[in-house]
PDB file of C-alpha atoms in Angstrom:
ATOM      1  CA  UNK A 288      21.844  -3.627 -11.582  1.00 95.00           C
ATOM      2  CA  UNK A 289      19.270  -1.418 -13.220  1.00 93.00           C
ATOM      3  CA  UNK A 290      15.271  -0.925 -12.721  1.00 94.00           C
ATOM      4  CA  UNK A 291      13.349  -0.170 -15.557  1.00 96.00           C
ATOM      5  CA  UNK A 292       9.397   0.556 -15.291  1.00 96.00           C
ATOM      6  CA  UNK A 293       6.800  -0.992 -17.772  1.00 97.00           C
ATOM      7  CA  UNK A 294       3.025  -0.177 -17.691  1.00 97.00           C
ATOM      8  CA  UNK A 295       0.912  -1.837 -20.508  1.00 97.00           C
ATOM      9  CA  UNK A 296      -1.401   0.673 -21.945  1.00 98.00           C
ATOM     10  CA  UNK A 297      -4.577  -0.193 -24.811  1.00 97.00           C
ATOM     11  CA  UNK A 298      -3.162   3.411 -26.705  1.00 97.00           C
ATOM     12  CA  UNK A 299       0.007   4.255 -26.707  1.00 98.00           C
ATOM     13  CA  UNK A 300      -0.759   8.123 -27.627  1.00 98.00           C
ATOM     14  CA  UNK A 301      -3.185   8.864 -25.256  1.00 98.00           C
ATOM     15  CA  UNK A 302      -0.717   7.072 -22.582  1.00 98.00           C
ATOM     16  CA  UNK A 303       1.880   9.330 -23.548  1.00 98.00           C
ATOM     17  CA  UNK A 304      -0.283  12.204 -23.561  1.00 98.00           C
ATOM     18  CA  UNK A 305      -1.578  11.308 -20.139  1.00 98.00           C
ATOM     19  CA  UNK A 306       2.270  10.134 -18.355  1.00 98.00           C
ATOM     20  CA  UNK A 307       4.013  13.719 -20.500  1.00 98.00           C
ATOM     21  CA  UNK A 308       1.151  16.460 -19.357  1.00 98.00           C
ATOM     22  CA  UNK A 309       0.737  14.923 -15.407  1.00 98.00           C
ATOM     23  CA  UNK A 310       4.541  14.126 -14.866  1.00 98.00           C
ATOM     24  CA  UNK A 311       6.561  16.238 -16.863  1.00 97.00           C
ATOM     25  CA  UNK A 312       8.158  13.230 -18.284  1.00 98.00           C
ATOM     26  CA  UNK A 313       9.345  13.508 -21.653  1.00 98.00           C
ATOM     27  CA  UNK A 314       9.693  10.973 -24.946  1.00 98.00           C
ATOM     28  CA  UNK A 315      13.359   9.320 -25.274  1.00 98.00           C
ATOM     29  CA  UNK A 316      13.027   7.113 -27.433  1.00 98.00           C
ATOM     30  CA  UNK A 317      10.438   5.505 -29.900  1.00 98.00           C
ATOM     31  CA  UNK A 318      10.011   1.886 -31.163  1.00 97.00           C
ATOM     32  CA  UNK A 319       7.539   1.575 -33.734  1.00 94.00           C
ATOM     33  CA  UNK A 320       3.905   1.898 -32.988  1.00 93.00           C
ATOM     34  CA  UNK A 321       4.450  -0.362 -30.116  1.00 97.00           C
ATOM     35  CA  UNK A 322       6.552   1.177 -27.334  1.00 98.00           C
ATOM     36  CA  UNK A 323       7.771   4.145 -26.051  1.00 98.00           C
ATOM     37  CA  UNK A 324       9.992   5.021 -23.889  1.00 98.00           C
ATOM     38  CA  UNK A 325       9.620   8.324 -21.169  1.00 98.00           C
ATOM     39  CA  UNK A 326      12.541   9.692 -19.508  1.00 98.00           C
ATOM     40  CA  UNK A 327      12.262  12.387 -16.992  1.00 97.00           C
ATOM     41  CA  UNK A 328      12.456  10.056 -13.603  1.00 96.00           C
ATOM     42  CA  UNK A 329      15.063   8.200 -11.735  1.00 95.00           C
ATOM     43  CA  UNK A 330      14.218   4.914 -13.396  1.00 96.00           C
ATOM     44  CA  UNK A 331      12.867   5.273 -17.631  1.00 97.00           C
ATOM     45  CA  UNK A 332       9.167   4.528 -17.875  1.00 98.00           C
ATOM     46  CA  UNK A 333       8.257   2.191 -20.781  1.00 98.00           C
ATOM     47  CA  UNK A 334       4.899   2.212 -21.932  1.00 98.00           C
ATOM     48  CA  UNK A 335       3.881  -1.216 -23.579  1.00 97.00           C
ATOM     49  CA  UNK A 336       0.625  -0.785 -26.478  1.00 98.00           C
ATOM     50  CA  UNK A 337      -0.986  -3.790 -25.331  1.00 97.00           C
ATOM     51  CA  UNK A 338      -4.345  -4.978 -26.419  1.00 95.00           C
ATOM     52  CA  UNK A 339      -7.413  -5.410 -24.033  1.00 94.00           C
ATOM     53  CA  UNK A 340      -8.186  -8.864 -23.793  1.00 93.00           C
ATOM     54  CA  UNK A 341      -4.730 -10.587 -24.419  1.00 93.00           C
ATOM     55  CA  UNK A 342      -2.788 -12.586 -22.220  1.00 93.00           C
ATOM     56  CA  UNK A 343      -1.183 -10.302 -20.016  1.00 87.00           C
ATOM     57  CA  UNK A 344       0.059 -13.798 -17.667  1.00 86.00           C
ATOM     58  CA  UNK A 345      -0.727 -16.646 -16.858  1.00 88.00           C
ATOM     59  CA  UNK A 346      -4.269 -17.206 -17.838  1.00 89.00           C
ATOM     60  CA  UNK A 347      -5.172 -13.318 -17.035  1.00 89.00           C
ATOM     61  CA  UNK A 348      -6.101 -11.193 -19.658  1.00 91.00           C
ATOM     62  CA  UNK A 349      -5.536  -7.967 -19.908  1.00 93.00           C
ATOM     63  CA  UNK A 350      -7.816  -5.325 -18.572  1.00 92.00           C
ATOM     64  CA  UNK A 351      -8.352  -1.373 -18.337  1.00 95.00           C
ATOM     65  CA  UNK A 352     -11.246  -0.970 -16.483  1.00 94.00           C
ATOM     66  CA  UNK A 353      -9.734   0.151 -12.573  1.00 95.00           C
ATOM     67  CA  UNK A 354      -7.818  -2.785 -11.322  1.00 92.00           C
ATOM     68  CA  UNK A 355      -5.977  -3.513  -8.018  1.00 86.00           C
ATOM     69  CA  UNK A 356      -2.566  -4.476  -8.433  1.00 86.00           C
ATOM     70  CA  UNK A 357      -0.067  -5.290  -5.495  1.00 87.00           C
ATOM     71  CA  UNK A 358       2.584  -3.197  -7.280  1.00 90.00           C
ATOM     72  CA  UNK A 359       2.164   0.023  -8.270  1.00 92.00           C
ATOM     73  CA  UNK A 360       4.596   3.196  -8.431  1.00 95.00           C
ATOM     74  CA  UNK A 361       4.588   5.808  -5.743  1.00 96.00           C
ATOM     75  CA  UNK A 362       5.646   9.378  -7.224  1.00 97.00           C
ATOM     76  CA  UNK A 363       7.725  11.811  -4.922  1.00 97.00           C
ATOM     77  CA  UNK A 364       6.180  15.069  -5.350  1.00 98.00           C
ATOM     78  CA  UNK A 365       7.323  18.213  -4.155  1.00 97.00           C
ATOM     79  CA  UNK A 366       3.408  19.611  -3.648  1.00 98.00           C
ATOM     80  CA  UNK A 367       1.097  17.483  -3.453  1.00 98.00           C
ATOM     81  CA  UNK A 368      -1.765  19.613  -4.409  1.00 98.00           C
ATOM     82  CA  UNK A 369      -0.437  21.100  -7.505  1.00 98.00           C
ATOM     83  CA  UNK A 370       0.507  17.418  -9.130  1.00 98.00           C
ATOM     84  CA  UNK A 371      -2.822  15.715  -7.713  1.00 98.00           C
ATOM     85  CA  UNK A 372      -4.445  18.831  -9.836  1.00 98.00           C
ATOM     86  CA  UNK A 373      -1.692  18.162 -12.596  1.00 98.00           C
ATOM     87  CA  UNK A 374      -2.629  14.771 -13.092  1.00 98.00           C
ATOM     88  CA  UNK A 375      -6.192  15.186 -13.079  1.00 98.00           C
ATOM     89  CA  UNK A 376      -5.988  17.739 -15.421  1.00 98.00           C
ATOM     90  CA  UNK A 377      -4.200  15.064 -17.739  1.00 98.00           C
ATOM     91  CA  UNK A 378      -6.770  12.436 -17.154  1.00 98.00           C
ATOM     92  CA  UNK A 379      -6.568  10.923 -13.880  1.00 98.00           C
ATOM     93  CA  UNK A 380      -8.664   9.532 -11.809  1.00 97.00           C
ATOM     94  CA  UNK A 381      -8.376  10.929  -8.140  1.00 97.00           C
ATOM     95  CA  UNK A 382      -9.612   8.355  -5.593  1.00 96.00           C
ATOM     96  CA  UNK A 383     -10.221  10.090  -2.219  1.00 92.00           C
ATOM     97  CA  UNK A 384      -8.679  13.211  -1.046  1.00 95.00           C
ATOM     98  CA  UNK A 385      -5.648  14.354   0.228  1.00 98.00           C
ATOM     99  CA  UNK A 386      -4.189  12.814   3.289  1.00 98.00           C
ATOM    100  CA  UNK A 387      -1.900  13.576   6.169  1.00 98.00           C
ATOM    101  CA  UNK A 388       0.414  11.565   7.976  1.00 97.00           C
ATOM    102  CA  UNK A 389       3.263  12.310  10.625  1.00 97.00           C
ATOM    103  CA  UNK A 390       5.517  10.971   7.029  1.00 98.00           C
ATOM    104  CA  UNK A 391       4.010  12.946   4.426  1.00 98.00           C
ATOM    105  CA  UNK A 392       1.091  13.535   2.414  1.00 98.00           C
ATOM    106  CA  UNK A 393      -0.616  11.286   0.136  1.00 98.00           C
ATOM    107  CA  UNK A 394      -2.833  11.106  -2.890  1.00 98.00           C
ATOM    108  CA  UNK A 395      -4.822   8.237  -4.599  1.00 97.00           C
ATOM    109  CA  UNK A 396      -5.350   7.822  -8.264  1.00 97.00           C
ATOM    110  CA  UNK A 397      -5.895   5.670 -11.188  1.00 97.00           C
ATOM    111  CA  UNK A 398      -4.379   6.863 -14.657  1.00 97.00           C
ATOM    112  CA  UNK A 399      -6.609   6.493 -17.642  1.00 97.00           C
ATOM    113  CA  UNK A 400      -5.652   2.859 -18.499  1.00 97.00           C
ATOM    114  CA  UNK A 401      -7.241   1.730 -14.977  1.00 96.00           C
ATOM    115  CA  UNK A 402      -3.551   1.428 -12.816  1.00 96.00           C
ATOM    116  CA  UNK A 403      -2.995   2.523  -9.909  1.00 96.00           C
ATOM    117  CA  UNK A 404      -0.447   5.314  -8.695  1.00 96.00           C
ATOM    118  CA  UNK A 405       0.435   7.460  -5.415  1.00 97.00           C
ATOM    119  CA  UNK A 406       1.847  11.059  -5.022  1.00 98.00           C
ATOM    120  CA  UNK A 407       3.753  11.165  -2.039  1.00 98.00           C
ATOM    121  CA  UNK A 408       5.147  14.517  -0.554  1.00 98.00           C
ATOM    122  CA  UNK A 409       7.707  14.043   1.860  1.00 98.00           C
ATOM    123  CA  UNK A 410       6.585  16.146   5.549  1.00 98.00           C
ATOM    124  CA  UNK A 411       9.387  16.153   8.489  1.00 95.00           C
ATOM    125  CA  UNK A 412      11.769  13.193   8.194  1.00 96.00           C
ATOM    126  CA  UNK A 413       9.792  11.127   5.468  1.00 97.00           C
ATOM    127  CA  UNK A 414       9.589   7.395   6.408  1.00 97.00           C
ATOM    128  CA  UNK A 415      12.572   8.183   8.782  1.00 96.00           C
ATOM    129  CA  UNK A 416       9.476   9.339  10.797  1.00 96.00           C
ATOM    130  CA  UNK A 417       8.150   5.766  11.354  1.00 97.00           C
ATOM    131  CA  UNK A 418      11.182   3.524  11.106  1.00 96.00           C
ATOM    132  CA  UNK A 419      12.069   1.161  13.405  1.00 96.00           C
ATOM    133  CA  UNK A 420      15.086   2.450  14.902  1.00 91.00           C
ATOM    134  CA  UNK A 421      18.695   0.595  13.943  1.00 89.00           C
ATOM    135  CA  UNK A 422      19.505  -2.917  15.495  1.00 85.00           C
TER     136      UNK A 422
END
């Protein structure tokens, strides 16, 4: 089994411009004017051109205004800071400030296309500080 990430984006430049310069990530592969692929994390990020305003499922169409979503991707950082700077430098959108936990430390922010994302930096024990302890 495999996971493979896919974020629909209105311009596939500027998406690659924005997902290369905030995460490091860098181009595999290319498939026309219509896809890309980004290599760089544990899982390849595909970026999808997709128009506003068509299907996306369902009856919903498409949108890049800021939208909630019940998934969205949660990057491990190393600092928190520097990649919340990174990524706004690139074109993010940050969306509060930086907060603490007893896990980690945790930034919110919307990429240019309106999606959600999360840097995470890992404090202590990481989620091992919250987890219900074994049956």
């Amino acid at each position: 089994m495999g996971l493979l990430v896919n974020i629909d984006v209105p311009d596939l430049e500027a998406a690659i411009a924005f997902y290369t310069g905030a995460f490091g990530l860098e181009v595999g592969r290319r498939f026309g004017g219509e896809m890309a692929e980004l290599t760089g994390w544990p899982a390849p990020l595909y970026l999808l051109r997709k128009a506003a305003g068509t299907v996306g499922a369902g009856d919903s169409r498409r949108g890049y205004a800021r939208h909630w979503t019940p998934v969205h991707l949660d990057v491990v950082v190393d600092d928190v800071a520097a990649a919340l700077a990174r990524a706004v430098a690139a074109g993010a959108v940050a969306e509060g400030g930086i907060r603490t936990a007893v896990w980690g430390r945790l930034a919110s922010l919307a990429d240019p296309f309106g999606h959600g994302l999360c840097l995470i930096e890992f404090l202590n024990r990481g989620y091992d500080e919250i987890a219900d302890p074994p049956a």
